[in-house]
Amino acid sequence: MTDPTVQTVHTRLAWHAKRRPDHVAIRCEDREVTYAALHRESNQAAHALLAAGLRPGTRVAYLGRESEHYYAIALACAKAAVVLVPINWRLTSREVDHVLRDSGAELMFVENELRSIVDRVRSDLPWLRTVISMDSAEGRRGVGFLAWKATYPVTNLEPGTGPGDPFLQMYTSGTTGLPKGVVLAHRTYFTFAVNMTLAGLDWIDWRPDDVQLVSFPGLHSGGMAWFMFGIVAGATNVVMRMFVAEEAVRLIAKHGVTNTFAAPAMLQMMLDEPAAGPDGFRSLRKVVYGGAPMPTKLMRRFVDEFGCELAQMYASAETGSVVTCLPPAEHVPGTPRAGSAGRACPGNRVRIVDQDGKSLPPGEIGQIVVYSPAHFLAYWGNQEATEAVLKDDWLHMPDAGYLDEDGYLFVCDRINDMIIVAGQNIYPVEVENAIYAAHPAVAEVAVVGVSDERWGENVKAVVVLRAGQSATPRELMAALRGRIANFKIPTQWKFATSLPRNPTGKVLRRVLRDPIRSDS
C-alpha cells in the first residue's frame, strides 16, 4: 500500500483509492467519480502522456473550464512527472499565445468552443505538437480526450518525483504587464495542512467526510489549491464548471456542502440570491475567503444570519499556500482585528520592511515580506524576476501593510497597484499598454482600481488625449475587445488634461486613486 506520509499529490490519491475506493472524489454537474475511478482515469491519461513522447518536466497546457476530466489531467501530469499549465479560458488569443510561447508547452488539451483561439496561434508554435479535444470521443480535429486515453493501461506509475519537484505552472500578471509562470511544487498542497495539524489548530481545515464546493476557478492558484487540499484529505469535491451564484447556492443545499472558498464579491452574490438563507446553508461549517477584505456589512450578515464559521486567508500564487489567517473566533464585526488579515500560520513568518529591507516596528507601514515553506520554486525562465521577489527564502510581496503589537497583519495597499475584480488579479500596466495600442488618440493613460460593493473593485482609466484628437469611452472599450480579457477592460473612464507625476516622472497612482475612490 502507498505510504500516506509521502507528500506528493499522486501518492496521496493512490492511498485514498486503495483505502476508500468507493468514496466520491468529484461531483460535477450530474456525474460522480470515486477515488478508485479517478485513480484509474488519471493512470490511463498518464500512460498516454508518456506514450506521446513527453519527458519529465515537459509542459502540458489546458484551455477550458473545470470538470472531473480537468482534474484527472492534473493528476495524470503528476504521475507522468510533467508540469500542467492551466490557461484562463477568459483570455484572448494574444494572451493565450504568450502563455504557450513562454511555457513551451508541447501538448495541449482544449475545449471545442475555445479551439479557434488555439488554431489562430498554433501555426507559429512548432513545438506544440499535439492538441487534444476535451469534447466527446471525437473532436473536430483528431481524437478526443476519452478516446485518446482509452487504450492505455490503468496500472499505477511511479514517476520518482518528491515533494520539492514541480507539479503546476500558474500564470500571473506582473508589474511589467506580461504574465509570468509561477512554478509550484507538490509540497504546496501539504505544508500548510500538516503544520496546522501539528499545532493543533483548525482555523482552516479539511476532513475526510467534508463535501467542499470548488467554486473558485481551478485555473487559478487558489481554486487548484482548494481542490488539492480536498483530495489530500480524501474529501468529496463538488466542482463547478464556472462560478454562477444561483448554481452555487443550489449545490450547497443539494449536496450538503460543508466548506467552501470564495472571494468576498462571490459570497455577496451568493447571499443576494433569493434561495440563499440559513436553511439552505445549514450544512456549511466553514467558509474561507481571500483576495480582498470582507466588508463589515457582509461579515455582520454572515455572523448574524448563518451558523457557519468564517476564516480569512492571505496568500498569493508565489507563497504557494496560506500565509496568515484570521480565525473564526476573530470575526467580530466592527472590531479592529476583524479588519486584519490575521496572523502568521504555523511554520510561516511575516515581517514589515522599509525600502532598505530593514524591519519596521509594530504600527509602521512598509512592504510585507513573508517566509512560507510552501513558496513557489521560480518564475519559469525568469531568474532575474525570481531573485527580485525571493530573497533568502523570504518572499517580497507586492503589498504594503503593518503588524500590530500581537502580530496581526493589516494590508493597507498594493505596492504594485494590482486591482482585484471578483478575485481576478488585474495589473494596471497591462491594461494601459493595451489602451495605448488600441487607440491613436491616447497620449497618456493611468489605470487604477475603484471600490465596488458587488465586485470588490472595478477598473477605471484616466486618459489624456492628444491635442486636436478625440475619443469616447465607448470607442476605447470597443478598441480593447480582443486585446485583453473582458474582465480587464475598464468600466469607468475619466478624461484629464495631465497625469500627476513625481520628480522622476513616475505617475502617482495614489493621487489619482484617492479622489476617485471618494466619488465612486
Short mmCIF file of C-alpha atoms in Angstrom, two decimals:
data_model
loop_
_atom_site.label_atom_id
_atom_site.label_comp_id
_atom_site.label_asym_id
_atom_site.label_seq_id
_atom_site.Cartn_x
_atom_site.Cartn_y
_atom_site.Cartn_z
CA MET A 1 0.00 0.00 0.00
CA THR A 2 1.21 3.50 -0.78
CA ASP A 3 2.84 5.34 2.12
CA PRO A 4 0.48 8.23 3.04
CA THR A 5 3.34 10.21 4.57
CA VAL A 6 4.86 10.81 1.12
CA GLN A 7 3.83 14.33 0.22
CA THR A 8 3.06 14.13 -3.48
CA VAL A 9 -0.46 14.52 -4.84
CA HIS A 10 -0.37 11.32 -6.91
CA THR A 11 0.81 9.26 -3.95
CA ARG A 12 -1.99 10.58 -1.77
CA LEU A 13 -4.57 9.83 -4.49
CA ALA A 14 -3.29 6.25 -4.72
CA TRP A 15 -3.61 5.95 -0.93
CA HIS A 16 -7.26 7.02 -0.92
CA ALA A 17 -8.06 4.85 -3.98
CA LYS A 18 -6.76 1.83 -2.06
CA ARG A 19 -8.18 2.71 1.34
CA ARG A 20 -11.63 4.05 0.37
CA PRO A 21 -12.13 3.28 -3.32
CA ASP A 22 -15.89 3.89 -3.42
CA HIS A 23 -15.82 7.27 -1.70
CA VAL A 24 -16.83 10.04 -4.12
CA ALA A 25 -13.88 12.23 -5.05
CA ILE A 26 -15.60 14.59 -7.53
CA ARG A 27 -19.15 15.61 -8.34
CA CYS A 28 -19.56 17.73 -11.45
CA GLU A 29 -22.96 18.52 -12.92
CA ASP A 30 -24.80 15.15 -12.82
CA ARG A 31 -21.65 12.99 -12.74
CA GLU A 32 -19.80 11.33 -9.86
CA VAL A 33 -16.25 9.96 -9.84
CA THR A 34 -14.97 7.78 -7.00
CA TYR A 35 -11.40 7.84 -5.75
CA ALA A 36 -10.77 4.48 -7.43
CA ALA A 37 -12.16 5.72 -10.76
CA LEU A 38 -10.18 8.99 -10.55
CA HIS A 39 -7.05 6.97 -9.89
CA ARG A 40 -7.70 4.71 -12.87
CA GLU A 41 -8.56 7.56 -15.27
CA SER A 42 -5.51 9.60 -14.31
CA ASN A 43 -3.32 6.48 -14.66
CA GLN A 44 -4.59 5.98 -18.21
CA ALA A 45 -4.01 9.61 -19.10
CA ALA A 46 -0.51 9.47 -17.59
CA HIS A 47 0.39 6.43 -19.71
CA ALA A 48 -0.96 8.28 -22.77
CA LEU A 49 1.20 11.33 -21.98
CA LEU A 50 4.30 9.17 -21.77
CA ALA A 51 3.36 7.38 -24.99
CA ALA A 52 3.19 10.80 -26.66
CA GLY A 53 6.91 11.12 -26.00
CA LEU A 54 6.77 13.68 -23.18
CA ARG A 55 9.79 13.81 -20.91
CA PRO A 56 9.95 14.71 -17.20
CA GLY A 57 9.43 18.44 -16.81
CA THR A 58 7.68 18.90 -20.17
CA ARG A 59 4.89 21.48 -20.03
CA VAL A 60 1.31 20.40 -20.82
CA ALA A 61 -1.30 23.14 -21.34
CA TYR A 62 -5.04 23.07 -20.62
CA LEU A 63 -7.54 25.60 -22.03
CA GLY A 64 -11.10 25.08 -20.90
CA ARG A 65 -13.43 25.15 -17.97
CA GLU A 66 -13.17 22.94 -14.91
CA SER A 67 -14.52 19.40 -14.86
CA GLU A 68 -13.68 15.99 -13.45
CA HIS A 69 -11.54 15.45 -16.57
CA TYR A 70 -9.54 18.64 -15.96
CA TYR A 71 -8.54 17.44 -12.51
CA ALA A 72 -7.83 13.93 -13.81
CA ILE A 73 -5.43 15.53 -16.28
CA ALA A 74 -3.75 17.48 -13.47
CA LEU A 75 -3.21 14.25 -11.52
CA ALA A 76 -2.07 12.45 -14.68
CA CYS A 77 0.58 15.10 -15.20
CA ALA A 78 1.84 14.44 -11.67
CA LYS A 79 2.03 10.71 -12.40
CA ALA A 80 3.93 11.29 -15.65
CA ALA A 81 6.29 13.84 -13.99
CA VAL A 82 5.23 16.54 -16.45
CA VAL A 83 4.02 20.00 -15.46
CA LEU A 84 0.46 21.22 -16.05
CA VAL A 85 -0.01 24.77 -17.37
CA PRO A 86 -3.65 25.85 -16.86
CA ILE A 87 -4.77 28.74 -19.07
CA ASN A 88 -7.63 31.02 -18.09
CA TRP A 89 -10.38 30.45 -20.68
CA ARG A 90 -11.31 34.15 -20.47
CA LEU A 91 -8.04 35.23 -22.08
CA THR A 92 -7.76 36.48 -25.65
CA SER A 93 -5.76 34.72 -28.36
CA ARG A 94 -2.87 37.18 -27.82
CA GLU A 95 -2.73 36.33 -24.13
CA VAL A 96 -3.02 32.59 -24.78
CA ASP A 97 -0.23 32.89 -27.34
CA HIS A 98 2.05 34.45 -24.71
CA VAL A 99 1.44 31.63 -22.23
CA LEU A 100 2.06 28.95 -24.86
CA ARG A 101 5.24 30.67 -26.06
CA ASP A 102 6.60 31.30 -22.59
CA SER A 103 5.86 27.80 -21.28
CA GLY A 104 6.93 25.95 -24.40
CA ALA A 105 4.03 23.51 -23.93
CA GLU A 106 4.35 20.51 -26.26
CA LEU A 107 0.87 19.06 -25.75
CA MET A 108 -2.41 20.85 -25.12
CA PHE A 109 -5.94 19.97 -24.06
CA VAL A 110 -8.67 22.34 -25.25
CA GLU A 111 -12.46 22.51 -25.24
CA ASN A 112 -14.02 22.84 -28.69
CA GLU A 113 -15.60 26.24 -28.05
CA LEU A 114 -12.08 27.61 -27.47
CA ARG A 115 -10.38 25.69 -30.28
CA SER A 116 -10.45 28.69 -32.63
CA ILE A 117 -8.12 30.55 -30.26
CA VAL A 118 -5.57 27.76 -30.48
CA ASP A 119 -5.98 27.48 -34.25
CA ARG A 120 -5.09 31.17 -34.64
CA VAL A 121 -1.78 30.84 -32.83
CA ARG A 122 -0.67 27.24 -33.35
CA SER A 123 0.98 27.73 -36.74
CA ASP A 124 3.63 29.90 -35.08
CA LEU A 125 4.26 27.37 -32.29
CA PRO A 126 6.02 24.40 -33.94
CA TRP A 127 6.86 22.84 -30.57
CA LEU A 128 3.13 22.43 -29.77
CA ARG A 129 2.98 19.01 -31.41
CA THR A 130 -0.35 17.65 -30.13
CA VAL A 131 -3.74 19.22 -29.38
CA ILE A 132 -6.38 17.02 -27.72
CA SER A 133 -10.08 17.93 -27.73
CA MET A 134 -11.91 17.71 -24.40
CA ASP A 135 -15.35 17.42 -26.03
CA SER A 136 -16.79 14.00 -26.85
CA ALA A 137 -14.94 10.92 -28.04
CA GLU A 138 -14.16 12.52 -31.40
CA GLY A 139 -13.08 16.15 -31.51
CA ARG A 140 -13.38 18.40 -34.52
CA ARG A 141 -9.76 17.63 -35.36
CA GLY A 142 -8.26 14.37 -34.22
CA VAL A 143 -9.14 12.17 -31.29
CA GLY A 144 -10.95 13.50 -28.22
CA PHE A 145 -9.70 13.07 -24.66
CA LEU A 146 -11.75 9.99 -23.74
CA ALA A 147 -10.76 8.06 -26.86
CA TRP A 148 -7.17 9.32 -26.65
CA LYS A 149 -6.58 7.66 -23.29
CA ALA A 150 -8.97 4.71 -23.62
CA THR A 151 -6.49 2.11 -24.92
CA TYR A 152 -3.85 2.70 -22.24
CA PRO A 153 -3.48 0.62 -19.06
CA VAL A 154 -4.90 1.61 -15.68
CA THR A 155 -1.82 0.40 -13.81
CA ASN A 156 -0.11 2.78 -11.43
CA LEU A 157 3.04 4.69 -12.35
CA GLU A 158 5.95 5.65 -10.13
CA PRO A 159 7.37 8.88 -11.56
CA GLY A 160 10.12 9.15 -8.95
CA THR A 161 9.18 12.70 -8.01
CA GLY A 162 9.23 14.14 -4.50
CA PRO A 163 7.61 17.00 -2.55
CA GLY A 164 10.01 19.59 -3.97
CA ASP A 165 9.50 18.68 -7.62
CA PRO A 166 7.38 20.86 -9.92
CA PHE A 167 3.72 19.98 -10.39
CA LEU A 168 2.00 23.09 -11.72
CA GLN A 169 2.81 26.29 -13.60
CA MET A 170 0.26 29.04 -12.98
CA TYR A 171 0.45 32.29 -14.95
CA THR A 172 0.03 35.51 -13.05
CA SER A 173 0.47 39.04 -14.35
CA GLY A 174 3.39 41.13 -13.19
CA THR A 175 4.14 44.81 -12.95
CA THR A 176 5.59 44.72 -16.47
CA GLY A 177 2.20 43.62 -17.76
CA LEU A 178 3.48 40.26 -19.09
CA PRO A 179 2.20 37.18 -17.22
CA LYS A 180 4.91 35.11 -15.51
CA GLY A 181 4.81 31.36 -14.97
CA VAL A 182 4.74 30.61 -11.22
CA VAL A 183 6.15 27.10 -10.77
CA LEU A 184 4.62 25.27 -7.80
CA ALA A 185 5.79 22.03 -6.21
CA HIS A 186 3.85 19.11 -4.71
CA ARG A 187 4.67 20.41 -1.22
CA THR A 188 2.35 23.34 -1.92
CA TYR A 189 -0.67 21.17 -1.10
CA PHE A 190 0.69 19.56 2.08
CA THR A 191 2.78 22.03 4.08
CA PHE A 192 0.01 24.25 5.40
CA ALA A 193 -2.36 21.46 6.48
CA VAL A 194 0.45 19.45 8.08
CA ASN A 195 1.73 22.43 10.07
CA MET A 196 -1.78 23.36 11.23
CA THR A 197 -2.42 19.78 12.37
CA LEU A 198 0.88 19.59 14.25
CA ALA A 199 -0.01 22.83 16.02
CA GLY A 200 -3.46 21.50 16.93
CA LEU A 201 -5.24 24.35 15.14
CA ASP A 202 -8.34 24.18 12.93
CA TRP A 203 -8.57 27.77 11.70
CA ILE A 204 -8.77 26.33 8.19
CA ASP A 205 -9.06 22.57 7.92
CA TRP A 206 -10.14 19.72 5.67
CA ARG A 207 -11.70 16.46 6.85
CA PRO A 208 -12.26 13.12 5.08
CA ASP A 209 -16.04 13.46 5.46
CA ASP A 210 -16.14 17.01 4.09
CA VAL A 211 -18.14 17.89 1.00
CA GLN A 212 -16.45 21.01 -0.31
CA LEU A 213 -17.63 23.32 -3.05
CA VAL A 214 -14.92 24.20 -5.56
CA SER A 215 -16.42 27.45 -6.80
CA PHE A 216 -13.19 29.41 -7.23
CA PRO A 217 -11.66 28.78 -10.67
CA GLY A 218 -9.37 25.77 -10.75
CA LEU A 219 -7.38 27.63 -13.41
CA HIS A 220 -6.38 29.99 -10.59
CA SER A 221 -3.83 29.03 -7.93
CA GLY A 222 -6.44 29.46 -5.16
CA GLY A 223 -9.01 27.23 -6.84
CA MET A 224 -6.50 24.49 -7.63
CA ALA A 225 -5.18 24.63 -4.07
CA TRP A 226 -8.69 24.31 -2.63
CA PHE A 227 -9.36 21.24 -4.76
CA MET A 228 -6.00 19.63 -3.99
CA PHE A 229 -6.34 20.20 -0.25
CA GLY A 230 -9.64 18.33 -0.52
CA ILE A 231 -8.03 15.46 -2.44
CA VAL A 232 -5.17 15.23 0.06
CA ALA A 233 -7.73 14.94 2.88
CA GLY A 234 -9.89 12.43 0.98
CA ALA A 235 -12.93 14.72 0.87
CA THR A 236 -15.64 15.00 -1.79
CA ASN A 237 -15.19 17.92 -4.18
CA VAL A 238 -18.28 19.47 -5.78
CA VAL A 239 -16.78 21.10 -8.88
CA MET A 240 -18.43 23.98 -10.72
CA ARG A 241 -17.68 24.35 -14.42
CA MET A 242 -17.73 28.09 -13.80
CA PHE A 243 -19.00 30.19 -10.93
CA VAL A 244 -22.66 31.19 -11.10
CA ALA A 245 -24.07 32.44 -7.79
CA GLU A 246 -27.51 30.87 -8.23
CA GLU A 247 -25.95 27.49 -9.06
CA ALA A 248 -23.53 27.70 -6.11
CA VAL A 249 -26.42 28.23 -3.70
CA ARG A 250 -28.30 25.29 -5.23
CA LEU A 251 -25.29 22.98 -4.99
CA ILE A 252 -24.67 23.82 -1.34
CA ALA A 253 -28.21 22.78 -0.44
CA LYS A 254 -28.37 19.77 -2.77
CA HIS A 255 -25.09 18.14 -1.77
CA GLY A 256 -24.86 19.22 1.87
CA VAL A 257 -21.69 21.22 1.26
CA THR A 258 -19.65 21.66 4.45
CA ASN A 259 -16.97 24.13 3.37
CA THR A 260 -16.03 26.39 0.50
CA PHE A 261 -13.59 29.08 -0.55
CA ALA A 262 -14.55 32.28 -2.36
CA ALA A 263 -13.74 35.93 -2.82
CA PRO A 264 -15.95 38.31 -0.80
CA ALA A 265 -17.61 39.52 -4.02
CA MET A 266 -18.62 35.92 -4.81
CA LEU A 267 -20.05 35.47 -1.32
CA GLN A 268 -22.02 38.70 -1.64
CA MET A 269 -23.55 37.48 -4.90
CA MET A 270 -24.47 34.17 -3.29
CA LEU A 271 -26.14 35.83 -0.31
CA ASP A 272 -28.11 38.09 -2.63
CA GLU A 273 -29.73 35.08 -4.31
CA PRO A 274 -33.43 34.56 -3.39
CA ALA A 275 -32.75 30.92 -2.45
CA ALA A 276 -29.97 31.84 -0.02
CA GLY A 277 -30.70 31.67 3.67
CA PRO A 278 -29.92 29.79 6.89
CA ASP A 279 -31.96 26.76 5.82
CA GLY A 280 -30.16 26.38 2.51
CA PHE A 281 -26.75 26.89 4.11
CA ARG A 282 -27.29 24.81 7.26
CA SER A 283 -24.77 22.14 6.15
CA LEU A 284 -21.92 24.69 5.98
CA ARG A 285 -19.44 24.52 8.81
CA LYS A 286 -16.78 26.86 7.41
CA VAL A 287 -16.44 29.48 4.68
CA VAL A 288 -12.92 30.59 3.80
CA TYR A 289 -12.37 33.80 1.86
CA GLY A 290 -9.41 35.69 0.47
CA GLY A 291 -8.28 38.02 -2.28
CA ALA A 292 -9.78 41.07 -0.60
CA PRO A 293 -11.03 42.15 2.85
CA MET A 294 -14.62 41.37 3.77
CA PRO A 295 -16.80 44.47 4.18
CA THR A 296 -18.17 44.88 7.71
CA LYS A 297 -21.76 44.74 6.46
CA LEU A 298 -21.19 41.42 4.73
CA MET A 299 -19.32 39.98 7.71
CA ARG A 300 -22.10 41.02 10.07
CA ARG A 301 -24.68 39.33 7.87
CA PHE A 302 -22.74 36.09 7.90
CA VAL A 303 -22.22 36.20 11.65
CA ASP A 304 -25.80 37.19 12.47
CA GLU A 305 -27.73 35.06 9.98
CA PHE A 306 -25.68 31.92 9.34
CA GLY A 307 -24.34 29.25 11.61
CA CYS A 308 -21.04 28.60 9.83
CA GLU A 309 -17.59 29.84 10.74
CA LEU A 310 -15.65 32.41 8.70
CA ALA A 311 -11.90 32.30 8.11
CA GLN A 312 -9.86 34.76 6.07
CA MET A 313 -6.57 33.88 4.44
CA TYR A 314 -3.78 36.00 2.98
CA ALA A 315 -1.80 34.31 0.22
CA SER A 316 -0.60 34.60 -3.37
CA ALA A 317 0.43 32.24 -6.12
CA GLU A 318 4.04 32.81 -5.12
CA THR A 319 3.53 31.92 -1.44
CA GLY A 320 2.19 28.56 -2.58
CA SER A 321 -0.23 28.38 0.30
CA VAL A 322 -1.83 30.30 3.15
CA VAL A 323 0.48 32.76 4.92
CA THR A 324 -1.76 34.38 7.51
CA CYS A 325 -5.22 33.55 8.76
CA LEU A 326 -7.90 35.46 10.60
CA PRO A 327 -9.51 32.58 12.52
CA PRO A 328 -13.26 32.24 13.09
CA ALA A 329 -13.07 33.49 16.67
CA GLU A 330 -11.68 36.83 15.48
CA HIS A 331 -14.59 37.52 13.13
CA VAL A 332 -16.35 40.03 15.37
CA PRO A 333 -17.77 42.73 13.08
CA GLY A 334 -16.70 46.26 13.92
CA THR A 335 -13.64 45.28 15.98
CA PRO A 336 -10.17 46.37 14.83
CA ARG A 337 -8.87 42.84 14.27
CA ALA A 338 -11.85 41.96 12.09
CA GLY A 339 -10.29 44.30 9.53
CA SER A 340 -6.95 42.49 9.59
CA ALA A 341 -5.66 39.57 7.54
CA GLY A 342 -4.95 37.65 10.74
CA ARG A 343 -1.63 36.35 11.98
CA ALA A 344 1.03 34.05 10.59
CA CYS A 345 0.03 30.41 10.42
CA PRO A 346 2.32 27.76 11.97
CA GLY A 347 5.57 27.44 10.04
CA ASN A 348 5.21 30.90 8.47
CA ARG A 349 6.64 34.27 9.44
CA VAL A 350 5.74 37.83 8.46
CA ARG A 351 7.85 41.00 8.60
CA ILE A 352 7.31 44.59 7.54
CA VAL A 353 10.36 46.27 5.99
CA ASP A 354 11.32 49.69 4.71
CA GLN A 355 12.87 50.47 1.31
CA ASP A 356 16.26 49.29 2.57
CA GLY A 357 14.93 45.96 3.80
CA LYS A 358 15.11 46.96 7.47
CA SER A 359 12.37 45.57 9.73
CA LEU A 360 9.87 48.14 10.95
CA PRO A 361 8.25 48.19 14.41
CA PRO A 362 4.52 47.47 15.01
CA GLY A 363 2.20 50.10 13.58
CA GLU A 364 4.57 51.35 10.87
CA ILE A 365 3.58 50.77 7.24
CA GLY A 366 6.05 49.16 4.88
CA GLN A 367 6.42 46.30 2.43
CA ILE A 368 5.11 42.91 3.53
CA VAL A 369 7.68 40.11 3.35
CA VAL A 370 6.83 36.56 4.30
CA TYR A 371 8.52 33.25 4.94
CA SER A 372 6.48 30.30 3.69
CA PRO A 373 7.93 26.79 3.38
CA ALA A 374 5.37 26.18 0.60
CA HIS A 375 6.70 29.02 -1.56
CA PHE A 376 6.99 28.76 -5.33
CA LEU A 377 10.09 27.32 -6.98
CA ALA A 378 10.68 30.06 -9.54
CA TYR A 379 9.23 32.19 -12.28
CA TRP A 380 9.64 29.95 -15.32
CA GLY A 381 12.59 31.07 -17.42
CA ASN A 382 12.96 34.32 -15.48
CA GLN A 383 15.72 34.07 -12.91
CA GLU A 384 16.02 37.85 -12.57
CA ALA A 385 12.36 38.23 -11.59
CA THR A 386 12.63 35.27 -9.23
CA GLU A 387 15.60 36.76 -7.40
CA ALA A 388 13.85 40.12 -7.16
CA VAL A 389 10.93 38.55 -5.28
CA LEU A 390 12.51 35.61 -3.43
CA LYS A 391 15.49 36.60 -1.29
CA ASP A 392 16.96 34.13 1.20
CA ASP A 393 13.64 32.23 1.20
CA TRP A 394 11.73 35.42 2.08
CA LEU A 395 9.07 36.49 -0.40
CA HIS A 396 8.73 40.21 -1.01
CA MET A 397 5.02 40.74 -1.51
CA PRO A 398 3.54 43.45 -3.73
CA ASP A 399 1.59 44.74 -0.74
CA ALA A 400 2.10 47.42 1.87
CA GLY A 401 0.87 46.92 5.41
CA TYR A 402 1.72 46.85 9.09
CA LEU A 403 1.70 44.49 12.05
CA ASP A 404 0.06 45.31 15.37
CA GLU A 405 1.62 44.54 18.73
CA ASP A 406 0.28 40.98 18.65
CA GLY A 407 1.44 40.17 15.14
CA TYR A 408 -1.85 40.67 13.30
CA LEU A 409 -1.30 41.79 9.71
CA PHE A 410 -3.16 44.77 8.27
CA VAL A 411 -2.88 45.11 4.48
CA CYS A 412 -3.09 48.78 3.54
CA ASP A 413 -2.39 48.96 -0.18
CA ARG A 414 -0.79 47.12 -3.06
CA ILE A 415 2.67 48.35 -3.78
CA ASN A 416 2.38 47.36 -7.43
CA ASP A 417 -1.17 48.75 -7.69
CA MET A 418 -2.78 45.43 -8.53
CA ILE A 419 -6.55 45.55 -8.94
CA ILE A 420 -8.76 42.65 -7.80
CA VAL A 421 -12.14 42.27 -9.51
CA ALA A 422 -14.16 39.39 -8.00
CA GLY A 423 -10.95 37.56 -7.13
CA GLN A 424 -9.33 38.09 -10.56
CA ASN A 425 -5.98 39.89 -10.45
CA ILE A 426 -5.50 42.76 -12.89
CA TYR A 427 -2.33 44.80 -13.26
CA PRO A 428 -2.65 48.41 -14.48
CA VAL A 429 0.38 48.38 -16.79
CA GLU A 430 -1.06 45.54 -18.86
CA VAL A 431 -4.33 47.44 -19.33
CA GLU A 432 -2.53 50.72 -20.01
CA ASN A 433 -0.36 49.12 -22.70
CA ALA A 434 -3.48 47.74 -24.38
CA ILE A 435 -5.18 51.16 -24.34
CA TYR A 436 -2.11 52.82 -25.90
CA ALA A 437 -2.02 50.21 -28.64
CA ALA A 438 -5.77 50.23 -29.22
CA HIS A 439 -6.39 53.89 -29.99
CA PRO A 440 -4.11 56.53 -31.59
CA ALA A 441 -5.84 59.43 -29.79
CA VAL A 442 -4.46 58.35 -26.39
CA ALA A 443 -1.44 60.38 -25.31
CA GLU A 444 -1.28 59.20 -21.70
CA VAL A 445 -3.29 56.85 -19.54
CA ALA A 446 -3.24 55.62 -15.94
CA VAL A 447 -5.36 52.74 -14.67
CA VAL A 448 -6.45 52.39 -11.05
CA GLY A 449 -8.90 50.32 -9.03
CA VAL A 450 -12.07 51.84 -7.60
CA SER A 451 -14.18 50.38 -4.81
CA ASP A 452 -17.28 48.44 -5.84
CA GLU A 453 -19.78 46.83 -3.46
CA ARG A 454 -20.54 43.92 -5.76
CA TRP A 455 -17.17 43.10 -7.34
CA GLY A 456 -14.77 44.36 -4.67
CA GLU A 457 -13.12 46.68 -7.20
CA ASN A 458 -13.66 47.94 -10.73
CA VAL A 459 -11.10 49.12 -13.27
CA LYS A 460 -11.00 52.84 -14.04
CA ALA A 461 -8.87 54.55 -16.68
CA VAL A 462 -7.78 58.18 -16.55
CA VAL A 463 -6.94 59.26 -20.11
CA VAL A 464 -5.12 62.24 -21.58
CA LEU A 465 -5.92 62.69 -25.28
CA ARG A 466 -3.57 64.01 -27.94
CA ALA A 467 -4.07 67.64 -28.92
CA GLY A 468 -6.79 68.03 -31.51
CA GLN A 469 -7.93 64.40 -31.27
CA SER A 470 -10.97 62.85 -29.63
CA ALA A 471 -12.23 59.53 -28.31
CA THR A 472 -15.21 58.39 -26.26
CA PRO A 473 -15.33 55.67 -23.59
CA ARG A 474 -17.45 53.55 -25.92
CA GLU A 475 -14.83 53.82 -28.69
CA LEU A 476 -12.00 52.95 -26.32
CA MET A 477 -13.86 49.95 -24.89
CA ALA A 478 -14.64 48.69 -28.39
CA ALA A 479 -10.99 49.04 -29.41
CA LEU A 480 -9.91 46.91 -26.45
CA ARG A 481 -12.15 43.96 -27.35
CA GLY A 482 -9.92 41.06 -28.30
CA ARG A 483 -6.76 42.71 -26.98
CA ILE A 484 -7.27 41.87 -23.33
CA ALA A 485 -9.80 39.73 -21.46
CA ASN A 486 -13.18 41.39 -20.93
CA PHE A 487 -12.84 41.48 -17.15
CA LYS A 488 -9.72 43.65 -17.55
CA ILE A 489 -11.41 46.31 -19.71
CA PRO A 490 -12.12 49.48 -17.69
CA THR A 491 -15.76 50.03 -16.83
CA GLN A 492 -15.17 53.64 -15.74
CA TRP A 493 -13.39 56.35 -17.73
CA LYS A 494 -12.21 59.84 -16.91
CA PHE A 495 -10.55 62.35 -19.24
CA ALA A 496 -7.91 64.70 -17.84
CA THR A 497 -5.51 67.33 -19.17
CA SER A 498 -2.49 65.72 -17.47
CA LEU A 499 -1.44 62.98 -15.04
CA PRO A 500 0.22 63.73 -11.69
CA ARG A 501 3.87 62.65 -11.59
CA ASN A 502 6.73 62.67 -9.10
CA PRO A 503 10.05 64.41 -9.85
CA THR A 504 11.36 61.35 -11.69
CA GLY A 505 8.31 61.24 -13.96
CA LYS A 506 6.52 58.30 -12.39
CA VAL A 507 2.72 58.57 -12.38
CA LEU A 508 1.35 58.99 -8.86
CA ARG A 509 -1.49 56.49 -8.89
CA ARG A 510 -2.31 57.20 -5.25
CA VAL A 511 -3.12 60.81 -6.13
CA LEU A 512 -5.47 59.59 -8.85
CA ARG A 513 -6.94 56.85 -6.71
CA ASP A 514 -7.93 58.79 -3.61
CA PRO A 515 -10.40 61.27 -5.17
CA ILE A 516 -11.70 58.54 -7.45
CA ARG A 517 -12.40 56.24 -4.52
CA SER A 518 -14.20 59.01 -2.68
CA ASP A 519 -16.60 59.72 -5.54
CA SER A 520 -17.15 56.14 -6.74
#
